[in-house]
């Protein structure tokens, strides 16, 4: 069976199996639980299920349960009435209302606080909810797709996740494989992104055979997201150039990126013939350093800010601007 999926590039058996599951579950109203490492493409799977469902002309509403403070989550999900709590200056619909008739994507469901899990379970069982501060019951015609990188069985054992909610959500599980499990798909994905860059007139890289082999054998802890970032970064660093193994740099090659160092030493600020996209280079640089600092600081923003010589608030602002905020607790 050929399944028309968007942005889920790959011809490996493992990704074909995922596409097959998507096609099977999409037309139903079953809850779906998407499991897999961060950056593996879980949100892409959710979007594809929605697009292939009869709800496709209704909204697809994502909510990252891990990124929203516990005390705001209830009002995010169910909305609130004016005056329901301090700061509720106007009434507001929640994601359940916004997703009416469509799909609600609950990302990082494993991070949802226990009290909210109980409330969510009630909605899944009864299909009704109330805005915070309201006693008007509303019916939710919403399909739920949840995702997490966590092992929910472990969370259940630790008492951090409700078993009954797990069974409600886990009606149709889809495991999104890590990129390293389907390395054969790398060339196709890279081609796809380079074609996209070319289509908008951006310069692209040309990878040597050995550079491609090197990419294929790397473990990709950040999965497709990491690969995508690296291809974009290389395209900025080596516009219209041949990229060989040493150019790939750390952490892909274990040795220091010789050619990159040479390239930088030659004249780091040499302006290429075709000019540069300064804004992109600067935000790419910022993204790189911020991601590295966050990783070294175990995600503690204040500590990462110290490593970057920034105030915490400045870093948070930058992260929001660069779209990095959702990955941090
Ligand atoms: N199969 C794929 N083909 C092309 N790009 C993909 C694919 N899967 C993921 N992406 C890219 O990887 C990024 C991360 O995907 P996402 O669905 O947000 O991962 P997750 O939700 O598992 O963290 C996307 O923004 C997109 O750039
Ligand atoms: Mg995600």
Coordinates of C-alpha atoms and ligand atoms in Angstrom, one line a residue:
X1 CA 0.0 0.0 0.0
X2 CA 1.4 3.4 -0.9
X3 CA 0.7 6.1 1.7
X4 CA 1.0 9.7 0.9
X5 CA 2.6 11.3 3.9
X6 CA 4.0 14.8 4.2
X7 CA 7.5 15.4 5.6
X8 CA 8.1 11.8 6.5
X9 CA 10.8 11.0 4.1
X10 CA 12.3 7.5 4.0
X11 CA 12.0 4.1 2.2
X12 CA 13.3 1.9 5.0
X13 CA 11.1 -1.0 6.0
X14 CA 10.8 0.6 9.5
X15 CA 9.5 3.9 8.2
X16 CA 7.2 2.2 5.7
X17 CA 5.7 0.3 8.6
X18 CA 5.1 3.6 10.4
X19 CA 3.4 5.0 7.3
X20 CA 1.2 1.9 7.2
X21 CA 0.1 2.3 10.8
X22 CA -0.6 6.0 10.1
X23 CA -2.9 5.0 7.2
X24 CA -4.7 2.4 9.2
X25 CA -5.4 4.5 12.2
X26 CA -6.0 7.9 10.6
X27 CA -9.6 7.3 9.4
X28 CA -10.7 6.1 12.8
X29 CA -11.3 8.1 15.9
X30 CA -9.0 6.0 18.1
X31 CA -6.6 7.7 20.5
X32 CA -3.1 7.4 19.4
X33 CA 0.1 7.3 21.5
X34 CA 3.3 8.1 19.6
X35 CA 6.5 6.9 21.3
X36 CA 10.0 7.7 20.4
X37 CA 13.1 9.7 21.1
X38 CA 13.2 13.5 20.9
X39 CA 13.5 14.8 17.4
X40 CA 12.5 11.4 15.8
X41 CA 9.5 12.9 14.1
X42 CA 6.6 12.2 16.5
X43 CA 4.9 15.5 15.8
X44 CA 5.2 14.9 12.1
X45 CA 3.4 11.5 12.6
X46 CA 0.6 13.3 14.5
X47 CA 0.2 15.9 11.8
X48 CA 0.0 13.2 9.1
X49 CA -2.6 11.3 11.0
X50 CA -4.7 14.4 11.2
X51 CA -4.2 15.2 7.5
X52 CA -5.3 11.8 6.5
X53 CA -8.4 11.8 8.8
X54 CA -11.9 13.0 8.2
X55 CA -11.0 15.8 10.6
X56 CA -8.5 17.3 8.2
X57 CA -10.4 20.5 7.5
X58 CA -10.7 21.2 11.3
X59 CA -7.9 22.4 13.5
X60 CA -4.8 20.5 14.5
X61 CA -4.0 21.9 17.9
X62 CA -0.7 21.0 19.6
X63 CA 0.1 21.5 23.3
X64 CA 3.4 20.7 24.9
X65 CA 2.4 19.5 28.3
X66 CA 6.0 19.7 29.6
X67 CA 6.5 23.4 28.6
X68 CA 3.5 24.8 30.5
X69 CA 3.7 25.4 34.3
X70 CA 1.4 23.0 36.1
X71 CA -0.8 25.8 37.5
X72 CA -1.6 27.1 34.0
X73 CA -2.1 23.8 32.3
X74 CA -5.8 23.4 33.3
X75 CA -6.7 26.7 31.9
X76 CA -4.6 26.0 28.7
X77 CA -6.5 22.8 28.2
X78 CA -10.0 23.8 29.2
X79 CA -10.0 27.6 29.0
X80 CA -11.3 29.9 31.8
X81 CA -13.9 32.5 32.6
X82 CA -13.2 36.1 33.4
X83 CA -12.1 36.4 37.0
X84 CA -11.7 32.6 37.5
X85 CA -8.3 33.3 39.1
X86 CA -5.9 36.3 39.5
X87 CA -4.9 37.5 36.1
X88 CA -7.9 36.0 34.3
X89 CA -8.9 39.4 33.0
X90 CA -10.9 38.0 30.1
X91 CA -12.5 34.7 29.4
X92 CA -10.6 32.5 27.0
X93 CA -11.2 29.2 25.3
X94 CA -8.8 26.3 26.0
X95 CA -7.2 23.9 23.5
X96 CA -10.1 21.5 23.7
X97 CA -12.4 24.2 22.5
X98 CA -9.9 25.4 19.8
X99 CA -9.5 21.8 18.6
X100 CA -13.3 21.2 18.4
X101 CA -14.0 18.8 15.5
X102 CA -10.3 18.3 15.0
X103 CA -7.3 16.8 16.7
X104 CA -5.6 17.8 20.0
X105 CA -1.9 16.8 20.0
X106 CA -0.7 16.4 23.6
X107 CA 3.1 16.4 23.3
X108 CA 5.3 15.2 26.2
X109 CA 2.3 13.7 27.9
X110 CA 4.7 11.9 30.3
X111 CA 5.5 15.3 31.9
X112 CA 1.9 16.1 32.7
X113 CA 1.4 16.6 36.4
X114 CA -0.7 13.9 38.2
X115 CA -3.6 16.2 39.1
X116 CA -4.0 17.2 35.4
X117 CA -3.8 13.5 34.4
X118 CA -6.9 12.9 36.5
X119 CA -8.8 15.7 34.8
X120 CA -7.7 14.6 31.4
X121 CA -8.8 11.1 32.1
X122 CA -12.2 12.4 33.1
X123 CA -12.6 14.2 29.7
X124 CA -11.5 11.1 27.8
X125 CA -14.0 9.0 29.6
X126 CA -17.0 11.4 29.6
X127 CA -16.1 13.6 26.6
X128 CA -17.1 16.6 28.5
X129 CA -15.3 19.5 30.3
X130 CA -15.8 22.9 31.9
X131 CA -13.8 26.0 31.6
X132 CA -12.0 27.0 34.8
X133 CA -14.5 29.1 36.8
X134 CA -17.5 27.9 34.9
X135 CA -20.1 25.3 35.6
X136 CA -21.3 25.1 32.0
X137 CA -20.5 21.6 30.7
X138 CA -19.3 21.4 27.1
X139 CA -19.0 18.4 24.9
X140 CA -15.6 17.7 23.3
X141 CA -15.6 16.3 19.8
X142 CA -11.9 16.0 19.8
X143 CA -9.5 13.3 18.7
X144 CA -6.5 12.9 21.1
X145 CA -3.0 12.1 19.9
X146 CA -0.4 12.0 22.6
X147 CA 3.3 11.7 22.4
X148 CA 6.3 11.2 24.7
X149 CA 9.9 10.3 24.7
X150 CA 9.6 8.8 28.2
X151 CA 9.0 5.2 29.0
X152 CA 5.5 5.5 30.4
X153 CA 5.6 2.0 32.1
X154 CA 8.6 3.2 34.1
X155 CA 6.7 6.4 35.0
X156 CA 3.8 4.3 36.1
X157 CA 6.1 2.2 38.4
X158 CA 7.5 5.4 39.8
X159 CA 4.0 6.6 40.6
X160 CA 4.4 9.6 38.2
X161 CA 1.9 8.4 35.6
X162 CA -1.6 7.0 36.0
X163 CA -2.1 3.5 34.7
X164 CA -5.7 4.1 33.8
X165 CA -4.8 7.2 31.7
X166 CA -2.0 5.1 30.0
X167 CA -4.5 2.5 28.9
X168 CA -6.9 5.2 27.6
X169 CA -4.2 6.8 25.5
X170 CA -2.5 3.6 24.4
X171 CA -5.3 2.4 22.3
X172 CA -3.1 2.5 19.2
X173 CA 0.6 2.9 19.9
X174 CA 3.0 4.0 17.2
X175 CA 6.7 3.7 17.8
X176 CA 8.7 6.2 15.9
X177 CA 12.1 4.7 15.3
X178 CA 15.3 6.6 16.2
X179 CA 17.2 7.9 13.1
X180 CA 20.1 5.5 13.9
X181 CA 17.7 2.6 13.4
X182 CA 17.1 3.7 9.8
X183 CA 20.4 5.1 8.7
X184 CA 19.6 4.0 5.1
X185 CA 17.0 6.9 5.0
X186 CA 19.6 9.6 5.5
X187 CA 20.5 10.3 1.9
X188 CA 16.8 10.6 0.9
X189 CA 16.2 13.1 3.7
X190 CA 19.3 15.1 3.0
X191 CA 18.3 15.2 -0.7
X192 CA 14.9 16.4 0.2
X193 CA 16.2 19.3 2.4
X194 CA 18.8 20.3 -0.2
X195 CA 16.1 20.4 -2.9
X196 CA 14.0 22.6 -0.6
X197 CA 17.0 25.0 -0.1
X198 CA 17.6 25.0 -3.9
X199 CA 14.0 25.8 -4.5
X200 CA 14.2 29.0 -2.6
X201 CA 17.5 29.9 -4.2
X202 CA 19.8 29.1 -1.2
X203 CA 23.2 27.7 -1.8
X204 CA 23.6 24.0 -1.0
X205 CA 26.4 21.6 -0.1
X206 CA 27.7 18.6 -2.0
X207 CA 28.6 15.7 0.3
X208 CA 31.4 13.4 -0.6
X209 CA 30.7 9.7 -0.4
X210 CA 32.8 9.3 2.7
X211 CA 31.1 12.3 4.4
X212 CA 27.7 10.6 3.7
X213 CA 29.0 7.3 5.1
X214 CA 30.2 9.2 8.2
X215 CA 26.8 10.8 8.7
X216 CA 25.2 7.4 8.3
X217 CA 27.2 5.8 11.0
X218 CA 26.8 8.6 13.6
X219 CA 24.4 7.8 16.5
X220 CA 22.2 10.9 16.1
X221 CA 21.1 11.4 19.7
X222 CA 19.0 14.4 18.5
X223 CA 17.6 12.3 15.6
X224 CA 16.1 13.9 12.5
X225 CA 16.0 17.4 14.2
X226 CA 19.8 17.2 14.7
X227 CA 20.5 16.0 11.2
X228 CA 18.3 18.7 9.8
X229 CA 20.2 21.4 11.8
X230 CA 23.5 20.1 10.7
X231 CA 22.6 20.1 7.0
X232 CA 21.4 23.7 7.4
X233 CA 24.5 24.7 9.3
X234 CA 26.8 23.1 6.7
X235 CA 25.0 24.8 3.9
X236 CA 25.7 28.1 5.6
X237 CA 29.4 27.3 6.3
X238 CA 30.1 25.7 3.0
X239 CA 27.8 27.3 0.4
X240 CA 28.0 25.5 -2.9
X241 CA 31.1 23.6 -1.8
X242 CA 32.1 20.0 -1.5
X243 CA 31.8 18.9 2.1
X244 CA 34.2 16.1 3.2
X245 CA 34.5 14.1 6.5
X246 CA 36.7 16.6 8.4
X247 CA 34.2 19.4 7.6
X248 CA 31.5 17.6 9.5
X249 CA 33.1 18.5 12.7
X250 CA 32.4 17.5 16.3
X251 CA 30.5 15.6 17.5
X252 CA 30.1 13.7 14.2
X253 CA 33.7 13.1 13.6
X254 CA 35.6 12.4 16.8
X255 CA 38.7 14.3 15.6
X256 CA 38.5 18.1 15.4
X257 CA 37.1 19.4 12.2
X258 CA 40.4 20.0 10.3
X259 CA 39.0 21.6 7.2
X260 CA 36.6 23.7 9.3
X261 CA 39.5 25.0 11.4
X262 CA 41.5 25.7 8.2
X263 CA 38.4 27.3 6.6
X264 CA 38.1 29.5 9.7
X265 CA 41.8 30.2 9.9
X266 CA 42.0 31.2 6.3
X267 CA 39.7 34.1 6.9
X268 CA 36.6 33.5 9.1
X269 CA 34.9 36.6 7.7
X270 CA 35.7 36.3 4.0
X271 CA 32.5 37.3 2.2
X272 CA 31.6 34.7 -0.4
X273 CA 31.0 35.8 -4.0
X274 CA 27.2 35.4 -3.6
X275 CA 27.1 37.3 -0.3
X276 CA 25.8 35.9 2.9
X277 CA 22.5 35.8 4.9
X278 CA 23.9 37.5 8.0
X279 CA 20.7 37.1 10.1
X280 CA 20.7 33.4 9.4
X281 CA 24.3 33.0 10.2
X282 CA 23.9 34.9 13.5
X283 CA 20.9 33.0 14.6
X284 CA 22.6 29.7 13.6
X285 CA 25.6 30.7 15.8
X286 CA 23.3 31.6 18.7
X287 CA 21.4 28.4 18.4
X288 CA 24.6 26.3 18.4
X289 CA 26.0 28.0 21.5
X290 CA 22.7 28.0 23.3
X291 CA 22.1 24.3 22.6
X292 CA 25.6 23.5 23.7
X293 CA 25.3 25.5 26.9
X294 CA 21.9 24.0 27.8
X295 CA 23.3 20.6 27.2
X296 CA 26.3 21.2 29.5
X297 CA 24.0 22.8 32.1
X298 CA 21.6 19.8 32.0
X299 CA 18.8 22.1 30.8
X300 CA 19.1 24.5 33.7
X301 CA 18.6 27.8 32.0
X302 CA 20.2 30.0 34.7
X303 CA 23.4 27.9 34.5
X304 CA 23.4 28.0 30.7
X305 CA 23.0 31.8 30.9
X306 CA 26.2 32.0 33.0
X307 CA 28.1 29.9 30.5
X308 CA 27.0 32.4 27.8
X309 CA 27.6 35.6 29.7
X310 CA 23.9 36.4 29.5
X311 CA 21.3 37.2 32.1
X312 CA 18.7 34.5 32.5
X313 CA 15.9 36.7 31.2
X314 CA 17.9 37.6 28.1
X315 CA 18.6 33.9 27.4
X316 CA 15.0 33.0 27.8
X317 CA 14.0 35.7 25.3
X318 CA 16.6 34.5 22.8
X319 CA 15.4 30.9 23.2
X320 CA 11.8 32.0 22.5
X321 CA 12.9 33.9 19.4
X322 CA 14.9 31.0 18.1
X323 CA 12.2 28.5 18.9
X324 CA 14.3 26.7 21.5
X325 CA 12.1 27.3 24.5
X326 CA 9.8 24.3 24.1
X327 CA 12.7 21.9 24.6
X328 CA 13.4 23.1 28.1
X329 CA 11.6 22.5 31.4
Ligands
LIG1 N1 11.0 11.8 8.3 C1 11.3 13.1 8.3 N2 11.6 13.6 7.1 C2 12.0 14.9 7.1 N3 12.1 15.7 8.2 C3 11.7 15.2 9.3 C4 11.3 13.9 9.4 N4 11.0 13.6 10.7 C5 11.2 14.8 11.4 N5 11.6 15.8 10.5 C6 12.3 17.0 11.0 O1 12.7 16.8 12.3 C7 12.2 17.8 13.2 C8 11.7 17.2 14.4 O2 10.5 16.5 14.2 P1 9.4 16.4 15.3 O3 8.2 15.7 14.7 O4 9.1 17.7 15.9 O5 10.1 15.4 16.3 P2 9.6 15.0 17.8 O6 8.2 15.5 18.0 O7 9.7 13.5 17.8 O8 10.6 15.7 18.8 C9 11.0 18.5 12.3 O9 10.9 19.8 12.5 C10 11.5 18.2 10.9 O10 12.5 19.3 10.6
LIG2 MG1 8.4 17.1 19.6

